[in-house]
mmCIF file with all atom_site columns, C-alpha atoms in Angstrom:
data_model
loop_
_atom_site.group_PDB
_atom_site.id
_atom_site.type_symbol
_atom_site.label_atom_id
_atom_site.label_alt_id
_atom_site.label_comp_id
_atom_site.label_asym_id
_atom_site.label_entity_id
_atom_site.label_seq_id
_atom_site.pdbx_PDB_ins_code
_atom_site.Cartn_x
_atom_site.Cartn_y
_atom_site.Cartn_z
_atom_site.occupancy
_atom_site.B_iso_or_equiv
_atom_site.pdbx_formal_charge
_atom_site.auth_seq_id
_atom_site.auth_comp_id
_atom_site.auth_asym_id
_atom_site.auth_atom_id
_atom_site.pdbx_PDB_model_num
ATOM 1   C CA . MET A 1 1   ? 1.857   -38.789 -34.057 1.00 68.00 ? 1   MET A CA 1
ATOM 2   C CA . LYS A 1 2   ? 1.251   -35.263 -35.353 1.00 69.00 ? 2   LYS A CA 1
ATOM 3   C CA . ASN A 1 3   ? -2.505  -35.722 -35.159 1.00 76.00 ? 3   ASN A CA 1
ATOM 4   C CA . THR A 1 4   ? -2.426  -36.770 -31.482 1.00 78.00 ? 4   THR A CA 1
ATOM 5   C CA . ILE A 1 5   ? -0.254  -33.767 -30.564 1.00 75.00 ? 5   ILE A CA 1
ATOM 6   C CA . LYS A 1 6   ? -2.638  -31.469 -32.450 1.00 74.00 ? 6   LYS A CA 1
ATOM 7   C CA . LYS A 1 7   ? -5.610  -32.978 -30.590 1.00 73.00 ? 7   LYS A CA 1
ATOM 8   C CA . ILE A 1 8   ? -3.930  -32.567 -27.186 1.00 76.00 ? 8   ILE A CA 1
ATOM 9   C CA . VAL A 1 9   ? -3.007  -28.965 -27.970 1.00 72.00 ? 9   VAL A CA 1
ATOM 10  C CA . SER A 1 10  ? -6.526  -28.183 -29.200 1.00 75.00 ? 10  SER A CA 1
ATOM 11  C CA . VAL A 1 11  ? -8.105  -29.665 -26.046 1.00 73.00 ? 11  VAL A CA 1
ATOM 12  C CA . ALA A 1 12  ? -5.722  -27.680 -23.836 1.00 74.00 ? 12  ALA A CA 1
ATOM 13  C CA . MET A 1 13  ? -6.478  -24.511 -25.798 1.00 73.00 ? 13  MET A CA 1
ATOM 14  C CA . ALA A 1 14  ? -10.220 -25.145 -25.478 1.00 70.00 ? 14  ALA A CA 1
ATOM 15  C CA . PHE A 1 15  ? -9.877  -25.535 -21.699 1.00 69.00 ? 15  PHE A CA 1
ATOM 16  C CA . THR A 1 16  ? -7.932  -22.286 -21.563 1.00 69.00 ? 16  THR A CA 1
ATOM 17  C CA . LEU A 1 17  ? -10.387 -20.335 -23.695 1.00 65.00 ? 17  LEU A CA 1
ATOM 18  C CA . LEU A 1 18  ? -13.451 -21.664 -21.903 1.00 65.00 ? 18  LEU A CA 1
ATOM 19  C CA . GLY A 1 19  ? -12.021 -21.002 -18.460 1.00 64.00 ? 19  GLY A CA 1
ATOM 20  C CA . THR A 1 20  ? -12.327 -24.548 -17.177 1.00 58.00 ? 20  THR A CA 1
ATOM 21  C CA . GLY A 1 21  ? -8.627  -24.667 -16.425 1.00 53.00 ? 21  GLY A CA 1
ATOM 22  C CA . THR A 1 22  ? -9.158  -23.114 -13.012 1.00 57.00 ? 22  THR A CA 1
ATOM 23  C CA . ALA A 1 23  ? -11.701 -25.773 -12.067 1.00 59.00 ? 23  ALA A CA 1
ATOM 24  C CA . ILE A 1 24  ? -9.289  -28.528 -13.067 1.00 59.00 ? 24  ILE A CA 1
ATOM 25  C CA . VAL A 1 25  ? -6.396  -26.882 -11.225 1.00 57.00 ? 25  VAL A CA 1
ATOM 26  C CA . LYS A 1 26  ? -8.465  -26.507 -8.046  1.00 59.00 ? 26  LYS A CA 1
ATOM 27  C CA . THR A 1 27  ? -9.361  -30.180 -8.056  1.00 62.00 ? 27  THR A CA 1
ATOM 28  C CA . ILE A 1 28  ? -5.764  -31.263 -8.714  1.00 60.00 ? 28  ILE A CA 1
ATOM 29  C CA . ALA A 1 29  ? -3.986  -28.813 -6.395  1.00 58.00 ? 29  ALA A CA 1
ATOM 30  C CA . PRO A 1 30  ? -6.545  -27.197 -4.047  1.00 59.00 ? 30  PRO A CA 1
ATOM 31  C CA . GLN A 1 31  ? -3.906  -25.809 -1.656  1.00 65.00 ? 31  GLN A CA 1
ATOM 32  C CA . SER A 1 32  ? -2.428  -23.419 -4.252  1.00 63.00 ? 32  SER A CA 1
ATOM 33  C CA . ASN A 1 33  ? -3.823  -19.923 -4.619  1.00 65.00 ? 33  ASN A CA 1
ATOM 34  C CA . ASN A 1 34  ? -3.707  -18.598 -8.185  1.00 66.00 ? 34  ASN A CA 1
ATOM 35  C CA . THR A 1 35  ? -5.880  -15.529 -7.689  1.00 70.00 ? 35  THR A CA 1
ATOM 36  C CA . ILE A 1 36  ? -4.760  -12.003 -8.514  1.00 68.00 ? 36  ILE A CA 1
ATOM 37  C CA . THR A 1 37  ? -5.656  -9.207  -6.134  1.00 64.00 ? 37  THR A CA 1
ATOM 38  C CA . ALA A 1 38  ? -5.534  -5.515  -7.010  1.00 60.00 ? 38  ALA A CA 1
ATOM 39  C CA . ASP A 1 39  ? -5.538  -2.478  -4.745  1.00 57.00 ? 39  ASP A CA 1
ATOM 40  C CA . ALA A 1 40  ? -6.863  0.938   -5.630  1.00 67.00 ? 40  ALA A CA 1
ATOM 41  C CA . ALA A 1 41  ? -4.304  3.579   -6.527  1.00 75.00 ? 41  ALA A CA 1
ATOM 42  C CA . CYS A 1 42  ? -3.260  5.862   -3.673  1.00 79.00 ? 42  CYS A CA 1
ATOM 43  C CA . ASN A 1 43  ? -3.990  9.592   -3.991  1.00 80.00 ? 43  ASN A CA 1
ATOM 44  C CA . HIS A 1 44  ? -1.158  10.417  -1.538  1.00 77.00 ? 44  HIS A CA 1
ATOM 45  C CA . ASN A 1 45  ? -3.306  12.466  0.818   1.00 78.00 ? 45  ASN A CA 1
ATOM 46  C CA . MET A 1 46  ? -2.130  13.964  4.119   1.00 84.00 ? 46  MET A CA 1
ATOM 47  C CA . PRO A 1 47  ? 1.687   13.695  3.939   1.00 88.00 ? 47  PRO A CA 1
ATOM 48  C CA . ARG A 1 48  ? 3.457   13.193  7.265   1.00 92.00 ? 48  ARG A CA 1
ATOM 49  C CA . PRO A 1 49  ? 7.037   14.208  8.113   1.00 94.00 ? 49  PRO A CA 1
ATOM 50  C CA . LYS A 1 50  ? 9.804   11.718  8.858   1.00 94.00 ? 50  LYS A CA 1
ATOM 51  C CA . TYR A 1 51  ? 12.693  13.558  10.526  1.00 95.00 ? 51  TYR A CA 1
ATOM 52  C CA . GLY A 1 52  ? 16.314  12.574  10.028  1.00 95.00 ? 52  GLY A CA 1
ATOM 53  C CA . PRO A 1 53  ? 19.158  13.210  12.500  1.00 96.00 ? 53  PRO A CA 1
ATOM 54  C CA . TRP A 1 54  ? 20.874  16.588  12.850  1.00 93.00 ? 54  TRP A CA 1
ATOM 55  C CA . LYS A 1 55  ? 24.233  16.680  11.057  1.00 94.00 ? 55  LYS A CA 1
ATOM 56  C CA . LYS A 1 56  ? 26.957  19.277  11.451  1.00 92.00 ? 56  LYS A CA 1
ATOM 57  C CA . VAL A 1 57  ? 27.374  21.062  8.121   1.00 92.00 ? 57  VAL A CA 1
ATOM 58  C CA . GLU A 1 58  ? 29.565  24.126  8.609   1.00 89.00 ? 58  GLU A CA 1
ATOM 59  C CA . ASN A 1 59  ? 31.709  25.791  11.279  1.00 90.00 ? 59  ASN A CA 1
ATOM 60  C CA . LEU A 1 60  ? 31.030  29.487  11.780  1.00 86.00 ? 60  LEU A CA 1
ATOM 61  C CA . TYR A 1 61  ? 32.938  32.130  13.748  1.00 85.00 ? 61  TYR A CA 1
ATOM 62  C CA . GLY A 1 62  ? 32.765  32.551  17.545  1.00 82.00 ? 62  GLY A CA 1
ATOM 63  C CA . GLY A 1 63  ? 32.074  28.916  18.451  1.00 84.00 ? 63  GLY A CA 1
ATOM 64  C CA . ARG A 1 64  ? 29.015  28.764  16.253  1.00 88.00 ? 64  ARG A CA 1
ATOM 65  C CA . TYR A 1 65  ? 28.224  26.016  13.793  1.00 90.00 ? 65  TYR A CA 1
ATOM 66  C CA . LYS A 1 66  ? 25.446  25.139  11.405  1.00 91.00 ? 66  LYS A CA 1
ATOM 67  C CA . GLU A 1 67  ? 23.441  21.894  11.555  1.00 92.00 ? 67  GLU A CA 1
ATOM 68  C CA . ARG A 1 68  ? 21.025  20.501  9.008   1.00 94.00 ? 68  ARG A CA 1
ATOM 69  C CA . ARG A 1 69  ? 18.523  17.655  8.985   1.00 94.00 ? 69  ARG A CA 1
ATOM 70  C CA . GLU A 1 70  ? 16.525  16.023  6.231   1.00 96.00 ? 70  GLU A CA 1
ATOM 71  C CA . ILE A 1 71  ? 12.735  15.850  6.452   1.00 95.00 ? 71  ILE A CA 1
ATOM 72  C CA . LYS A 1 72  ? 11.109  13.254  4.202   1.00 95.00 ? 72  LYS A CA 1
ATOM 73  C CA . TRP A 1 73  ? 7.405   13.809  3.616   1.00 94.00 ? 73  TRP A CA 1
ATOM 74  C CA . CYS A 1 74  ? 5.679   10.423  3.241   1.00 92.00 ? 74  CYS A CA 1
ATOM 75  C CA . CYS A 1 75  ? 2.151   9.479   2.242   1.00 89.00 ? 75  CYS A CA 1
ATOM 76  C CA . ASN A 1 76  ? 0.075   8.622   5.296   1.00 87.00 ? 76  ASN A CA 1
ATOM 77  C CA . SER A 1 77  ? -1.629  5.720   3.484   1.00 84.00 ? 77  SER A CA 1
ATOM 78  C CA . CYS A 1 78  ? 1.054   3.922   1.477   1.00 85.00 ? 78  CYS A CA 1
ATOM 79  C CA . GLY A 1 79  ? 4.289   5.300   2.991   1.00 86.00 ? 79  GLY A CA 1
ATOM 80  C CA . LYS A 1 80  ? 5.821   6.470   -0.310  1.00 88.00 ? 80  LYS A CA 1
ATOM 81  C CA . VAL A 1 81  ? 8.266   9.400   -0.020  1.00 90.00 ? 81  VAL A CA 1
ATOM 82  C CA . LEU A 1 82  ? 6.613   12.313  -1.844  1.00 90.00 ? 82  LEU A CA 1
ATOM 83  C CA . TYR A 1 83  ? 9.250   15.030  -1.417  1.00 92.00 ? 83  TYR A CA 1
ATOM 84  C CA . THR A 1 84  ? 12.187  16.014  0.779   1.00 94.00 ? 84  THR A CA 1
ATOM 85  C CA . THR A 1 85  ? 12.896  19.289  2.598   1.00 94.00 ? 85  THR A CA 1
ATOM 86  C CA . TYR A 1 86  ? 15.750  20.420  4.826   1.00 93.00 ? 86  TYR A CA 1
ATOM 87  C CA . GLU A 1 87  ? 15.774  22.287  8.135   1.00 92.00 ? 87  GLU A CA 1
ATOM 88  C CA . THR A 1 88  ? 18.846  24.258  9.219   1.00 90.00 ? 88  THR A CA 1
ATOM 89  C CA . ARG A 1 89  ? 19.734  25.607  12.657  1.00 89.00 ? 89  ARG A CA 1
ATOM 90  C CA . ILE A 1 90  ? 22.648  27.580  14.047  1.00 87.00 ? 90  ILE A CA 1
ATOM 91  C CA . MET A 1 91  ? 24.145  26.331  17.297  1.00 87.00 ? 91  MET A CA 1
ATOM 92  C CA . LYS A 1 92  ? 26.555  27.915  19.787  1.00 83.00 ? 92  LYS A CA 1
ATOM 93  C CA . TYR A 1 93  ? 28.325  25.616  22.253  1.00 77.00 ? 93  TYR A CA 1
ATOM 94  C CA . GLY A 1 94  ? 25.595  22.964  21.895  1.00 73.00 ? 94  GLY A CA 1
ATOM 95  C CA . LYS A 1 95  ? 22.654  25.345  22.416  1.00 72.00 ? 95  LYS A CA 1
ATOM 96  C CA . ASP A 1 96  ? 20.146  26.286  19.738  1.00 69.00 ? 96  ASP A CA 1
ATOM 97  C CA . ILE A 1 97  ? 20.360  29.942  18.667  1.00 71.00 ? 97  ILE A CA 1
ATOM 98  C CA . GLU A 1 98  ? 18.001  30.099  15.688  1.00 66.00 ? 98  GLU A CA 1
ATOM 99  C CA . VAL A 1 99  ? 16.235  27.796  13.276  1.00 67.00 ? 99  VAL A CA 1
ATOM 100 C CA . VAL A 1 100 ? 16.385  28.736  9.606   1.00 66.00 ? 100 VAL A CA 1
ATOM 101 C CA . MET A 1 101 ? 14.014  27.141  7.122   1.00 62.00 ? 101 MET A CA 1
ATOM 102 C CA . PRO A 1 102 ? 15.358  27.381  3.569   1.00 57.00 ? 102 PRO A CA 1
#
């Protein structure tokens, strides 16, 4: 019994080492795809801004208030967020007075 198990294991190991396992798998189950694909690493060139909504942050005197929005800078190729900046503006009665970039 031990000898037959050793023989089966050695044959399976030989198929694995010689690479004939893929040929056997493709004849048994041709509809399955066991290939590995790799993509090149992204260099994160040409970031593009993704603007968030304006949010009221602080009430100031004389009907003025401060609003801030988040700007996420994403890679143009892969879409990964690289860094985040904020834009602030001062409003008076719903009209833009000045934009302050921190």
